[in-house]
Amino acid sequence: MARLPVYHRALLTLAQRGERTVSSAELSVVTGVTAPTVRRDLSHLGSFGTRGTGYAVSQLLARVDRALGIDREWPVVVVGIGSLGRALARSGNFSARGLKVVALLDIDPQVVGSAVGGVAVEHVDRLEAVVKREEAAIAVLATPPGAAQSLADRLAAAGVRAILNLAPVVLRPALGVRVGTVDLAAELQVLAFYGARTEGPARTVTGAGRRRRQSS
Amino acid sequence: MARLPVYHRALLTLAQRGERTVSSAELSVVTGVTAPTVRRDLSHLGSFGTRGTGYAVSQLLARVDRALGIDREWPVVVVGIGSLGRALARSGNFSARGLKVVALLDIDPQVVGSAVGGVAVEHVDRLEAVVKREEAAIAVLATPPGAAQSLADRLAAAGVRAILNLAPVVLRPALGVRVGTVDLAAELQVLAFYGARTEGPARTVTGAGRRRRQSS
DNA sequence: ATATGTGAATCAATTCACAGCT
DNA sequence: AGCTGTGAATTGATTCACATAT
């Protein structure tokens, strides 16, 4: 469920603010998800709220955490240490969310050997060894588009189960591997499309883009 | 239509390769969109292919370009020149797609005055003036989460019609402004969720995330 | 009173399947 | 023979509305 991270963030804030309970209506306001959908989502999560009162924040947070697998830390390998890769490697945002950047890979000898955000950049030749060493199930591809497909294949072969592709290409994923692509330029193009045409009130589109499915 | 940029990229490649025509089946392979959906999308675009042959690449590309508004260049303002903002400012990816980063804003006096990718960083105090000067309809928010909402409001008031929000917060958009949020950490969390659980074959999820709608 | 959980209704998107053009 | 364009069917997600619990 793509909205789990949004609930997670919202609940975290509510918990810090000391709130004991939330109603689906309140969650609706802070997440931008309609109240019926919030209830459906949470019920789907197997969670029990109390009628007349709402949900117990801490209990609900615990459930969302478990569903998201935040009980443990997921090691993430970043491939391609250009400016985008570097930005990700530095992002303090990750650790709070069950993700930890444990290895950085690049092909440029100028970059290999340096450290970004406290992690050393290794040569992409060592990809297989690094994935194995870190037992990484997740990788981020922030390379030029031309290199992405073959690296995705190598990552898959090395045992990675999910890849976040930031290169502007459609990847053909290996069997058993999940690929999610985020193309920021495409995102902007879509916004330009809508934003420029709409003269009247508009709607918000959040979460990070529509999705297309391919078989693998 | 969220898939237009994908078609755009594919057609560009095909055109460069010298292909005169494409069938929906061929487009399906390179875009990862099923053939019936390709046909539906393109017909929806008002485009006429020729039966028995396919679509004329150049003609189709022209239509997609026009639909995406790529006939002109959209000026983009980037707010928040941290490592992510810097990565965007440098991304050569944009110019090829009808987007041009024309102004950079930050609050840090250390950063203000420097130049990134050939564009000077100005102080965020000048936001309104800069938006007006550049006649920018599109902005990217790459600030810490706490600052995002008020900046989104100011951008809207200054005349921006669409905002790409890269901060991990749900923004309440001003009336008539379109907000798209891309939260890379959330994206990874979702991948971790799927990737870690799937033992068998998996599906690909491309395009940049599911979307939630809020009223504005 | 208030708010959950969920069947039933609605809405949007995708896919099927085929008639019709080249 | 091959491939588009599109009605009809299907699938999936969202919303409604209400019985049910506190």
PDB file of N, CA, C and O in Angstrom, chain A residues 2-3 9 31-33 67 70 74 97 161 168 173 178-181 183 187 189 192-194 196 198-199 202 204-212 214 216, chain B residues 2-3 5 9 31-33 67 70 74 97 138 161 168 173 178-181 183 187 189 193 196 198 202-212 214 216:
ATOM      1  N   ALA A   2       0.620   2.078  -1.026  1.00  0.00           N
ATOM      2  CA  ALA A   2       1.476   3.246  -1.241  1.00  0.00           C
ATOM      3  C   ALA A   2       1.262   4.350  -0.220  1.00  0.00           C
ATOM      4  O   ALA A   2       2.068   5.268  -0.111  1.00  0.00           O
ATOM      5  N   ARG A   3       0.181   4.264   0.534  1.00  0.00           N
ATOM      6  CA  ARG A   3      -0.090   5.353   1.481  1.00  0.00           C
ATOM      7  C   ARG A   3       0.479   5.099   2.869  1.00  0.00           C
ATOM      8  O   ARG A   3       0.462   5.984   3.715  1.00  0.00           O
ATOM      9  N   ARG A   9       4.325   8.879   8.675  1.00  0.00           N
ATOM     10  CA  ARG A   9       4.777  10.240   8.991  1.00  0.00           C
ATOM     11  C   ARG A   9       3.779  10.972   9.862  1.00  0.00           C
ATOM     12  O   ARG A   9       4.131  11.597  10.859  1.00  0.00           O
ATOM     13  N   THR A  31      -3.287  13.902   6.279  1.00  0.00           N
ATOM     14  CA  THR A  31      -2.687  13.077   5.233  1.00  0.00           C
ATOM     15  C   THR A  31      -3.214  13.425   3.844  1.00  0.00           C
ATOM     16  O   THR A  31      -2.631  13.006   2.843  1.00  0.00           O
ATOM     17  N   GLY A  32      -4.327  14.146   3.795  1.00  0.00           N
ATOM     18  CA  GLY A  32      -4.902  14.461   2.501  1.00  0.00           C
ATOM     19  C   GLY A  32      -5.642  13.286   1.883  1.00  0.00           C
ATOM     20  O   GLY A  32      -6.026  13.323   0.722  1.00  0.00           O
ATOM     21  N   VAL A  33      -5.837  12.225   2.648  1.00  0.00           N
ATOM     22  CA  VAL A  33      -6.605  11.063   2.192  1.00  0.00           C
ATOM     23  C   VAL A  33      -8.012  11.194   2.778  1.00  0.00           C
ATOM     24  O   VAL A  33      -8.156  11.593   3.922  1.00  0.00           O
ATOM     25  N   ALA A  67       3.970  -3.265   9.352  1.00  0.00           N
ATOM     26  CA  ALA A  67       3.564  -3.483   7.967  1.00  0.00           C
ATOM     27  C   ALA A  67       4.628  -2.975   6.988  1.00  0.00           C
ATOM     28  O   ALA A  67       4.900  -3.590   5.968  1.00  0.00           O
ATOM     29  N   ILE A  70       9.490  -1.556   9.316  1.00  0.00           N
ATOM     30  CA  ILE A  70      10.397  -0.590   9.921  1.00  0.00           C
ATOM     31  C   ILE A  70      10.962  -1.105  11.236  1.00  0.00           C
ATOM     32  O   ILE A  70      11.821  -0.501  11.851  1.00  0.00           O
ATOM     33  N   TRP A  74      16.678  -1.476   6.784  1.00  0.00           N
ATOM     34  CA  TRP A  74      16.980  -2.038   5.481  1.00  0.00           C
ATOM     35  C   TRP A  74      18.228  -1.404   4.907  1.00  0.00           C
ATOM     36  O   TRP A  74      18.272  -0.196   4.720  1.00  0.00           O
ATOM     37  N   ARG A  97      13.434   6.330   8.736  1.00  0.00           N
ATOM     38  CA  ARG A  97      12.359   5.590   8.093  1.00  0.00           C
ATOM     39  C   ARG A  97      12.744   4.171   7.737  1.00  0.00           C
ATOM     40  O   ARG A  97      12.221   3.583   6.796  1.00  0.00           O
ATOM     41  N   ARG A 161      16.322  -7.386  -4.442  1.00  0.00           N
ATOM     42  CA  ARG A 161      14.932  -7.724  -4.725  1.00  0.00           C
ATOM     43  C   ARG A 161      14.100  -6.546  -5.189  1.00  0.00           C
ATOM     44  O   ARG A 161      12.999  -6.705  -5.686  1.00  0.00           O
ATOM     45  N   PRO A 168      15.990   8.222 -16.351  1.00  0.00           N
ATOM     46  CA  PRO A 168      14.828   8.348 -17.232  1.00  0.00           C
ATOM     47  C   PRO A 168      14.799   7.299 -18.324  1.00  0.00           C
ATOM     48  O   PRO A 168      14.977   7.609 -19.492  1.00  0.00           O
ATOM     49  N   PRO A 173      12.634  -5.399 -15.825  1.00  0.00           N
ATOM     50  CA  PRO A 173      13.122  -5.986 -14.584  1.00  0.00           C
ATOM     51  C   PRO A 173      13.335  -7.483 -14.713  1.00  0.00           C
ATOM     52  O   PRO A 173      12.594  -8.155 -15.417  1.00  0.00           O
ATOM     53  N   ARG A 178      11.436  -6.170  -8.151  1.00  0.00           N
ATOM     54  CA  ARG A 178      10.490  -5.075  -8.294  1.00  0.00           C
ATOM     55  C   ARG A 178      11.257  -3.812  -8.644  1.00  0.00           C
ATOM     56  O   ARG A 178      12.227  -3.480  -7.978  1.00  0.00           O
ATOM     57  N   VAL A 179      10.811  -3.135  -9.685  1.00  0.00           N
ATOM     58  CA  VAL A 179      11.453  -1.893 -10.076  1.00  0.00           C
ATOM     59  C   VAL A 179      10.464  -0.752  -9.972  1.00  0.00           C
ATOM     60  O   VAL A 179       9.354  -0.838 -10.495  1.00  0.00           O
ATOM     61  N   GLY A 180      10.836   0.286  -9.281  1.00  0.00           N
ATOM     62  CA  GLY A 180      10.028   1.502  -9.245  1.00  0.00           C
ATOM     63  C   GLY A 180      10.830   2.638  -9.847  1.00  0.00           C
ATOM     64  O   GLY A 180      11.976   2.839  -9.476  1.00  0.00           O
ATOM     65  N   THR A 181      10.233   3.324 -10.800  1.00  0.00           N
ATOM     66  CA  THR A 181      10.953   4.410 -11.447  1.00  0.00           C
ATOM     67  C   THR A 181      10.390   5.754 -11.027  1.00  0.00           C
ATOM     68  O   THR A 181       9.177   5.952 -10.997  1.00  0.00           O
ATOM     69  N   ASP A 183      10.981   9.582 -12.274  1.00  0.00           N
ATOM     70  CA  ASP A 183      11.628  10.445 -13.246  1.00  0.00           C
ATOM     71  C   ASP A 183      11.187  11.871 -12.955  1.00  0.00           C
ATOM     72  O   ASP A 183      10.082  12.287 -13.290  1.00  0.00           O
ATOM     73  N   GLU A 187       7.921  14.087 -14.083  1.00  0.00           N
ATOM     74  CA  GLU A 187       6.991  14.611 -13.077  1.00  0.00           C
ATOM     75  C   GLU A 187       6.714  16.089 -13.330  1.00  0.00           C
ATOM     76  O   GLU A 187       5.570  16.542 -13.293  1.00  0.00           O
ATOM     77  N   GLN A 189       7.142  17.637 -16.191  1.00  0.00           N
ATOM     78  CA  GLN A 189       6.433  17.791 -17.455  1.00  0.00           C
ATOM     79  C   GLN A 189       4.935  17.643 -17.257  1.00  0.00           C
ATOM     80  O   GLN A 189       4.148  18.386 -17.831  1.00  0.00           O
ATOM     81  N   ALA A 192       3.644  20.697 -15.619  1.00  0.00           N
ATOM     82  CA  ALA A 192       3.569  21.797 -16.584  1.00  0.00           C
ATOM     83  C   ALA A 192       2.306  21.642 -17.411  1.00  0.00           C
ATOM     84  O   ALA A 192       1.561  22.595 -17.633  1.00  0.00           O
ATOM     85  N   PHE A 193       2.057  20.401 -17.832  1.00  0.00           N
ATOM     86  CA  PHE A 193       0.872  20.074 -18.605  1.00  0.00           C
ATOM     87  C   PHE A 193      -0.390  20.528 -17.888  1.00  0.00           C
ATOM     88  O   PHE A 193      -1.183  21.293 -18.414  1.00  0.00           O
ATOM     89  N   TYR A 194      -0.557  20.104 -16.664  1.00  0.00           N
ATOM     90  CA  TYR A 194      -1.747  20.482 -15.915  1.00  0.00           C
ATOM     91  C   TYR A 194      -1.708  21.955 -15.520  1.00  0.00           C
ATOM     92  O   TYR A 194      -2.630  22.702 -15.759  1.00  0.00           O
ATOM     93  N   ALA A 196      -0.205  24.565 -16.485  1.00  0.00           N
ATOM     94  CA  ALA A 196      -0.276  25.633 -17.469  1.00  0.00           C
ATOM     95  C   ALA A 196      -1.671  25.773 -18.044  1.00  0.00           C
ATOM     96  O   ALA A 196      -2.080  26.867 -18.432  1.00  0.00           O
ATOM     97  N   THR A 198      -4.691  24.697 -16.547  1.00  0.00           N
ATOM     98  CA  THR A 198      -5.727  25.004 -15.571  1.00  0.00           C
ATOM     99  C   THR A 198      -5.763  26.491 -15.290  1.00  0.00           C
ATOM    100  O   THR A 198      -4.789  27.056 -14.817  1.00  0.00           O
ATOM    101  N   GLU A 199      -6.895  27.103 -15.580  1.00  0.00           N
ATOM    102  CA  GLU A 199      -7.030  28.495 -15.174  1.00  0.00           C
ATOM    103  C   GLU A 199      -7.819  28.588 -13.877  1.00  0.00           C
ATOM    104  O   GLU A 199      -7.621  29.466 -13.073  1.00  0.00           O
ATOM    105  N   ALA A 202      -7.652  23.838  -9.044  1.00  0.00           N
ATOM    106  CA  ALA A 202      -7.052  22.574  -9.466  1.00  0.00           C
ATOM    107  C   ALA A 202      -7.049  21.575  -8.332  1.00  0.00           C
ATOM    108  O   ALA A 202      -7.406  21.890  -7.207  1.00  0.00           O
ATOM    109  N   THR A 204      -4.879  18.448  -6.181  1.00  0.00           N
ATOM    110  CA  THR A 204      -3.520  18.053  -5.835  1.00  0.00           C
ATOM    111  C   THR A 204      -3.290  16.618  -6.198  1.00  0.00           C
ATOM    112  O   THR A 204      -4.182  15.792  -6.143  1.00  0.00           O
ATOM    113  N   VAL A 205      -2.067  16.357  -6.531  1.00  0.00           N
ATOM    114  CA  VAL A 205      -1.700  15.012  -6.908  1.00  0.00           C
ATOM    115  C   VAL A 205      -0.441  14.693  -6.126  1.00  0.00           C
ATOM    116  O   VAL A 205       0.597  15.275  -6.361  1.00  0.00           O
ATOM    117  N   THR A 206      -0.575  13.834  -5.167  1.00  0.00           N
ATOM    118  CA  THR A 206       0.527  13.622  -4.240  1.00  0.00           C
ATOM    119  C   THR A 206       0.961  12.179  -4.255  1.00  0.00           C
ATOM    120  O   THR A 206       0.268  11.324  -4.758  1.00  0.00           O
ATOM    121  N   GLY A 207       2.115  11.931  -3.671  1.00  0.00           N
ATOM    122  CA  GLY A 207       2.523  10.556  -3.481  1.00  0.00           C
ATOM    123  C   GLY A 207       3.660  10.176  -4.382  1.00  0.00           C
ATOM    124  O   GLY A 207       4.455   9.332  -4.055  1.00  0.00           O
ATOM    125  N   ALA A 208       3.748  10.780  -5.522  1.00  0.00           N
ATOM    126  CA  ALA A 208       4.896  10.615  -6.409  1.00  0.00           C
ATOM    127  C   ALA A 208       4.570  10.038  -7.752  1.00  0.00           C
ATOM    128  O   ALA A 208       5.371   9.349  -8.353  1.00  0.00           O
ATOM    129  N   GLY A 209       3.453  10.301  -8.281  1.00  0.00           N
ATOM    130  CA  GLY A 209       3.250   9.947  -9.676  1.00  0.00           C
ATOM    131  C   GLY A 209       2.371   8.749  -9.895  1.00  0.00           C
ATOM    132  O   GLY A 209       2.240   7.915  -9.019  1.00  0.00           O
ATOM    133  N   ARG A 210       1.785   8.693 -11.061  1.00  0.00           N
ATOM    134  CA  ARG A 210       0.984   7.517 -11.383  1.00  0.00           C
ATOM    135  C   ARG A 210       1.924   6.376 -11.685  1.00  0.00           C
ATOM    136  O   ARG A 210       3.094   6.541 -11.927  1.00  0.00           O
ATOM    137  N   ARG A 211       1.362   5.216 -11.741  1.00  0.00           N
ATOM    138  CA  ARG A 211       2.193   4.038 -11.962  1.00  0.00           C
ATOM    139  C   ARG A 211       1.742   3.203 -13.136  1.00  0.00           C
ATOM    140  O   ARG A 211       0.573   2.982 -13.340  1.00  0.00           O
ATOM    141  N   ARG A 212       2.691   2.722 -13.861  1.00  0.00           N
ATOM    142  CA  ARG A 212       2.383   1.753 -14.885  1.00  0.00           C
ATOM    143  C   ARG A 212       2.929   0.405 -14.466  1.00  0.00           C
ATOM    144  O   ARG A 212       3.924   0.310 -13.775  1.00  0.00           O
ATOM    145  N   GLN A 214       4.312  -3.359 -15.547  1.00  0.00           N
ATOM    146  CA  GLN A 214       4.800  -4.249 -16.588  1.00  0.00           C
ATOM    147  C   GLN A 214       4.897  -5.629 -15.961  1.00  0.00           C
ATOM    148  O   GLN A 214       5.044  -5.754 -14.761  1.00  0.00           O
ATOM    149  N   SER A 216       7.062  -8.999 -15.319  1.00  0.00           N
ATOM    150  CA  SER A 216       8.494  -9.198 -15.140  1.00  0.00           C
ATOM    151  C   SER A 216       8.827 -10.639 -15.477  1.00  0.00           C
ATOM    152  O   SER A 216       9.580 -11.279 -14.818  1.00  0.00           O
TER     153      SER A 216
ATOM    154  N   ALA B   2      -0.245  10.882 -17.396  1.00  0.00           N
ATOM    155  CA  ALA B   2       1.058  10.669 -16.784  1.00  0.00           C
ATOM    156  C   ALA B   2       2.022   9.890 -17.675  1.00  0.00           C
ATOM    157  O   ALA B   2       3.216   9.855 -17.417  1.00  0.00           O
ATOM    158  N   ARG B   3       1.497   9.267 -18.707  1.00  0.00           N
ATOM    159  CA  ARG B   3       2.383   8.453 -19.542  1.00  0.00           C
ATOM    160  C   ARG B   3       2.952   9.210 -20.723  1.00  0.00           C
ATOM    161  O   ARG B   3       3.844   8.710 -21.414  1.00  0.00           O
ATOM    162  N   PRO B   5       5.108  11.651 -20.973  1.00  0.00           N
ATOM    163  CA  PRO B   5       6.570  11.759 -21.000  1.00  0.00           C
ATOM    164  C   PRO B   5       7.249  10.459 -21.408  1.00  0.00           C
ATOM    165  O   PRO B   5       8.299  10.489 -22.065  1.00  0.00           O
ATOM    166  N   ARG B   9       9.788  10.152 -24.629  1.00  0.00           N
ATOM    167  CA  ARG B   9      11.147   9.602 -24.618  1.00  0.00           C
ATOM    168  C   ARG B   9      11.296   8.501 -25.647  1.00  0.00           C
ATOM    169  O   ARG B   9      12.253   8.451 -26.423  1.00  0.00           O
ATOM    170  N   THR B  31       7.951   0.946 -23.896  1.00  0.00           N
ATOM    171  CA  THR B  31       7.415   1.802 -22.832  1.00  0.00           C
ATOM    172  C   THR B  31       6.935   1.007 -21.626  1.00  0.00           C
ATOM    173  O   THR B  31       6.714   1.571 -20.562  1.00  0.00           O
ATOM    174  N   GLY B  32       6.745  -0.291 -21.810  1.00  0.00           N
ATOM    175  CA  GLY B  32       6.238  -1.078 -20.710  1.00  0.00           C
ATOM    176  C   GLY B  32       4.745  -0.899 -20.490  1.00  0.00           C
ATOM    177  O   GLY B  32       4.195  -1.372 -19.502  1.00  0.00           O
ATOM    178  N   VAL B  33       4.090  -0.218 -21.404  1.00  0.00           N
ATOM    179  CA  VAL B  33       2.630  -0.051 -21.341  1.00  0.00           C
ATOM    180  C   VAL B  33       2.006  -1.074 -22.274  1.00  0.00           C
ATOM    181  O   VAL B  33       2.533  -1.311 -23.362  1.00  0.00           O
ATOM    182  N   ALA B  67       0.987  18.240 -26.968  1.00  0.00           N
ATOM    183  CA  ALA B  67       0.168  17.915 -25.805  1.00  0.00           C
ATOM    184  C   ALA B  67       0.916  18.214 -24.505  1.00  0.00           C
ATOM    185  O   ALA B  67       0.352  18.705 -23.538  1.00  0.00           O
ATOM    186  N   ILE B  70       5.680  21.079 -25.112  1.00  0.00           N
ATOM    187  CA  ILE B  70       7.125  21.142 -25.281  1.00  0.00           C
ATOM    188  C   ILE B  70       7.498  22.075 -26.419  1.00  0.00           C
ATOM    189  O   ILE B  70       8.650  22.364 -26.664  1.00  0.00           O
ATOM    190  N   TRP B  74       9.465  25.853 -20.570  1.00  0.00           N
ATOM    191  CA  TRP B  74       8.872  26.288 -19.321  1.00  0.00           C
ATOM    192  C   TRP B  74       9.946  26.689 -18.317  1.00  0.00           C
ATOM    193  O   TRP B  74      10.798  25.871 -17.973  1.00  0.00           O
ATOM    194  N   ARG B  97      13.644  18.476 -22.347  1.00  0.00           N
ATOM    195  CA  ARG B  97      12.247  18.117 -22.146  1.00  0.00           C
ATOM    196  C   ARG B  97      11.358  19.318 -21.904  1.00  0.00           C
ATOM    197  O   ARG B  97      10.330  19.226 -21.250  1.00  0.00           O
ATOM    198  N   ILE B 138       6.001  27.250 -12.869  1.00  0.00           N
ATOM    199  CA  ILE B 138       6.335  25.988 -12.223  1.00  0.00           C
ATOM    200  C   ILE B 138       7.475  26.189 -11.232  1.00  0.00           C
ATOM    201  O   ILE B 138       8.441  26.897 -11.521  1.00  0.00           O
ATOM    202  N   ARG B 161       1.712  28.176 -10.767  1.00  0.00           N
ATOM    203  CA  ARG B 161       0.506  27.371 -10.956  1.00  0.00           C
ATOM    204  C   ARG B 161       0.711  25.904 -10.625  1.00  0.00           C
ATOM    205  O   ARG B 161      -0.238  25.148 -10.502  1.00  0.00           O
ATOM    206  N   PRO B 168       9.250  15.753   2.414  1.00  0.00           N
ATOM    207  CA  PRO B 168       8.357  14.710   2.926  1.00  0.00           C
ATOM    208  C   PRO B 168       7.270  15.274   3.826  1.00  0.00           C
ATOM    209  O   PRO B 168       7.257  15.033   5.028  1.00  0.00           O
ATOM    210  N   PRO B 173      -2.524  22.680  -0.806  1.00  0.00           N
ATOM    211  CA  PRO B 173      -2.266  23.597  -1.921  1.00  0.00           C
ATOM    212  C   PRO B 173      -3.243  24.758  -1.926  1.00  0.00           C
ATOM    213  O   PRO B 173      -4.404  24.593  -1.548  1.00  0.00           O
ATOM    214  N   ARG B 178      -1.568  23.361  -8.538  1.00  0.00           N
ATOM    215  CA  ARG B 178      -1.409  21.925  -8.551  1.00  0.00           C
ATOM    216  C   ARG B 178      -0.125  21.552  -7.818  1.00  0.00           C
ATOM    217  O   ARG B 178       0.936  22.095  -8.116  1.00  0.00           O
ATOM    218  N   VAL B 179      -0.222  20.634  -6.889  1.00  0.00           N
ATOM    219  CA  VAL B 179       0.961  20.203  -6.164  1.00  0.00           C
ATOM    220  C   VAL B 179       1.191  18.720  -6.410  1.00  0.00           C
ATOM    221  O   VAL B 179       0.285  17.911  -6.250  1.00  0.00           O
ATOM    222  N   GLY B 180       2.375  18.375  -6.809  1.00  0.00           N
ATOM    223  CA  GLY B 180       2.761  16.973  -6.931  1.00  0.00           C
ATOM    224  C   GLY B 180       3.893  16.692  -5.970  1.00  0.00           C
ATOM    225  O   GLY B 180       4.873  17.420  -5.944  1.00  0.00           O
ATOM    226  N   THR B 181       3.739  15.672  -5.149  1.00  0.00           N
ATOM    227  CA  THR B 181       4.782  15.366  -4.182  1.00  0.00           C
ATOM    228  C   THR B 181       5.528  14.104  -4.578  1.00  0.00           C
ATOM    229  O   THR B 181       4.911  13.102  -4.928  1.00  0.00           O
ATOM    230  N   ASP B 183       8.283  11.757  -2.740  1.00  0.00           N
ATOM    231  CA  ASP B 183       9.028  11.504  -1.511  1.00  0.00           C
ATOM    232  C   ASP B 183       9.870  10.258  -1.742  1.00  0.00           C
ATOM    233  O   ASP B 183       9.372   9.136  -1.683  1.00  0.00           O
ATOM    234  N   GLU B 187       9.080   6.246  -1.342  1.00  0.00           N
ATOM    235  CA  GLU B 187       9.166   5.358  -2.496  1.00  0.00           C
ATOM    236  C   GLU B 187       9.984   4.111  -2.138  1.00  0.00           C
ATOM    237  O   GLU B 187       9.612   2.989  -2.446  1.00  0.00           O
ATOM    238  N   GLN B 189      10.531   3.002   0.887  1.00  0.00           N
ATOM    239  CA  GLN B 189       9.822   2.226   1.901  1.00  0.00           C
ATOM    240  C   GLN B 189       8.839   1.269   1.255  1.00  0.00           C
ATOM    241  O   GLN B 189       8.705   0.121   1.656  1.00  0.00           O
ATOM    242  N   PHE B 193       8.858  -2.753   1.307  1.00  0.00           N
ATOM    243  CA  PHE B 193       7.638  -3.487   1.659  1.00  0.00           C
ATOM    244  C   PHE B 193       7.377  -4.619   0.682  1.00  0.00           C
ATOM    245  O   PHE B 193       7.273  -5.775   1.066  1.00  0.00           O
ATOM    246  N   ALA B 196      10.818  -7.032  -0.105  1.00  0.00           N
ATOM    247  CA  ALA B 196      11.261  -7.931   0.946  1.00  0.00           C
ATOM    248  C   ALA B 196      10.324  -9.113   1.111  1.00  0.00           C
ATOM    249  O   ALA B 196      10.739 -10.201   1.495  1.00  0.00           O
ATOM    250  N   THR B 198       8.066 -10.357  -1.305  1.00  0.00           N
ATOM    251  CA  THR B 198       7.896 -11.196  -2.481  1.00  0.00           C
ATOM    252  C   THR B 198       9.013 -12.215  -2.571  1.00  0.00           C
ATOM    253  O   THR B 198      10.181 -11.854  -2.664  1.00  0.00           O
ATOM    254  N   ALA B 202       7.778 -10.910  -9.395  1.00  0.00           N
ATOM    255  CA  ALA B 202       7.137  -9.674  -8.970  1.00  0.00           C
ATOM    256  C   ALA B 202       6.743  -8.833 -10.168  1.00  0.00           C
ATOM    257  O   ALA B 202       7.075  -9.141 -11.298  1.00  0.00           O
ATOM    258  N   ARG B 203       6.057  -7.775  -9.909  1.00  0.00           N
ATOM    259  CA  ARG B 203       5.644  -6.863 -10.955  1.00  0.00           C
ATOM    260  C   ARG B 203       6.426  -5.563 -10.847  1.00  0.00           C
ATOM    261  O   ARG B 203       6.939  -5.215  -9.802  1.00  0.00           O
ATOM    262  N   THR B 204       6.491  -4.854 -11.950  1.00  0.00           N
ATOM    263  CA  THR B 204       7.164  -3.564 -11.931  1.00  0.00           C
ATOM    264  C   THR B 204       6.163  -2.463 -11.713  1.00  0.00           C
ATOM    265  O   THR B 204       5.027  -2.533 -12.143  1.00  0.00           O
ATOM    266  N   VAL B 205       6.634  -1.449 -11.086  1.00  0.00           N
ATOM    267  CA  VAL B 205       5.796  -0.318 -10.803  1.00  0.00           C
ATOM    268  C   VAL B 205       6.596   0.907 -11.206  1.00  0.00           C
ATOM    269  O   VAL B 205       7.593   1.233 -10.593  1.00  0.00           O
ATOM    270  N   THR B 206       6.152   1.529 -12.269  1.00  0.00           N
ATOM    271  CA  THR B 206       6.959   2.602 -12.832  1.00  0.00           C
ATOM    272  C   THR B 206       6.182   3.902 -12.889  1.00  0.00           C
ATOM    273  O   THR B 206       4.978   3.910 -12.750  1.00  0.00           O
ATOM    274  N   GLY B 207       6.885   4.968 -13.097  1.00  0.00           N
ATOM    275  CA  GLY B 207       6.210   6.216 -13.365  1.00  0.00           C
ATOM    276  C   GLY B 207       6.360   7.202 -12.252  1.00  0.00           C
ATOM    277  O   GLY B 207       6.327   8.395 -12.467  1.00  0.00           O
ATOM    278  N   ALA B 208       6.516   6.718 -11.046  1.00  0.00           N
ATOM    279  CA  ALA B 208       6.833   7.565  -9.918  1.00  0.00           C
ATOM    280  C   ALA B 208       5.788   7.600  -8.826  1.00  0.00           C
ATOM    281  O   ALA B 208       5.590   8.611  -8.188  1.00  0.00           O
ATOM    282  N   GLY B 209       5.142   6.552  -8.561  1.00  0.00           N
ATOM    283  CA  GLY B 209       4.359   6.508  -7.338  1.00  0.00           C
ATOM    284  C   GLY B 209       2.878   6.596  -7.549  1.00  0.00           C
ATOM    285  O   GLY B 209       2.416   7.132  -8.528  1.00  0.00           O
ATOM    286  N   ARG B 210       2.159   6.060  -6.609  1.00  0.00           N
ATOM    287  CA  ARG B 210       0.707   6.198  -6.670  1.00  0.00           C
ATOM    288  C   ARG B 210       0.352   7.603  -6.289  1.00  0.00           C
ATOM    289  O   ARG B 210       1.132   8.325  -5.712  1.00  0.00           O
ATOM    290  N   ARG B 211      -0.861   7.964  -6.546  1.00  0.00           N
ATOM    291  CA  ARG B 211      -1.270   9.327  -6.279  1.00  0.00           C
ATOM    292  C   ARG B 211      -2.506   9.408  -5.406  1.00  0.00           C
ATOM    293  O   ARG B 211      -3.447   8.671  -5.576  1.00  0.00           O
ATOM    294  N   ARG B 212      -2.463  10.332  -4.505  1.00  0.00           N
ATOM    295  CA  ARG B 212      -3.659  10.635  -3.742  1.00  0.00           C
ATOM    296  C   ARG B 212      -4.156  12.001  -4.180  1.00  0.00           C
ATOM    297  O   ARG B 212      -3.399  12.863  -4.564  1.00  0.00           O
ATOM    298  N   GLN B 214      -6.333  15.415  -3.236  1.00  0.00           N
ATOM    299  CA  GLN B 214      -6.978  16.227  -2.218  1.00  0.00           C
ATOM    300  C   GLN B 214      -7.690  17.348  -2.960  1.00  0.00           C
ATOM    301  O   GLN B 214      -7.319  17.690  -4.056  1.00  0.00           O
ATOM    302  N   SER B 216      -8.469  21.339  -3.380  1.00  0.00           N
ATOM    303  CA  SER B 216      -7.620  22.488  -3.131  1.00  0.00           C
ATOM    304  C   SER B 216      -8.515  23.702  -2.903  1.00  0.00           C
ATOM    305  O   SER B 216      -8.272  24.769  -3.364  1.00  0.00           O
TER     306      SER B 216
END
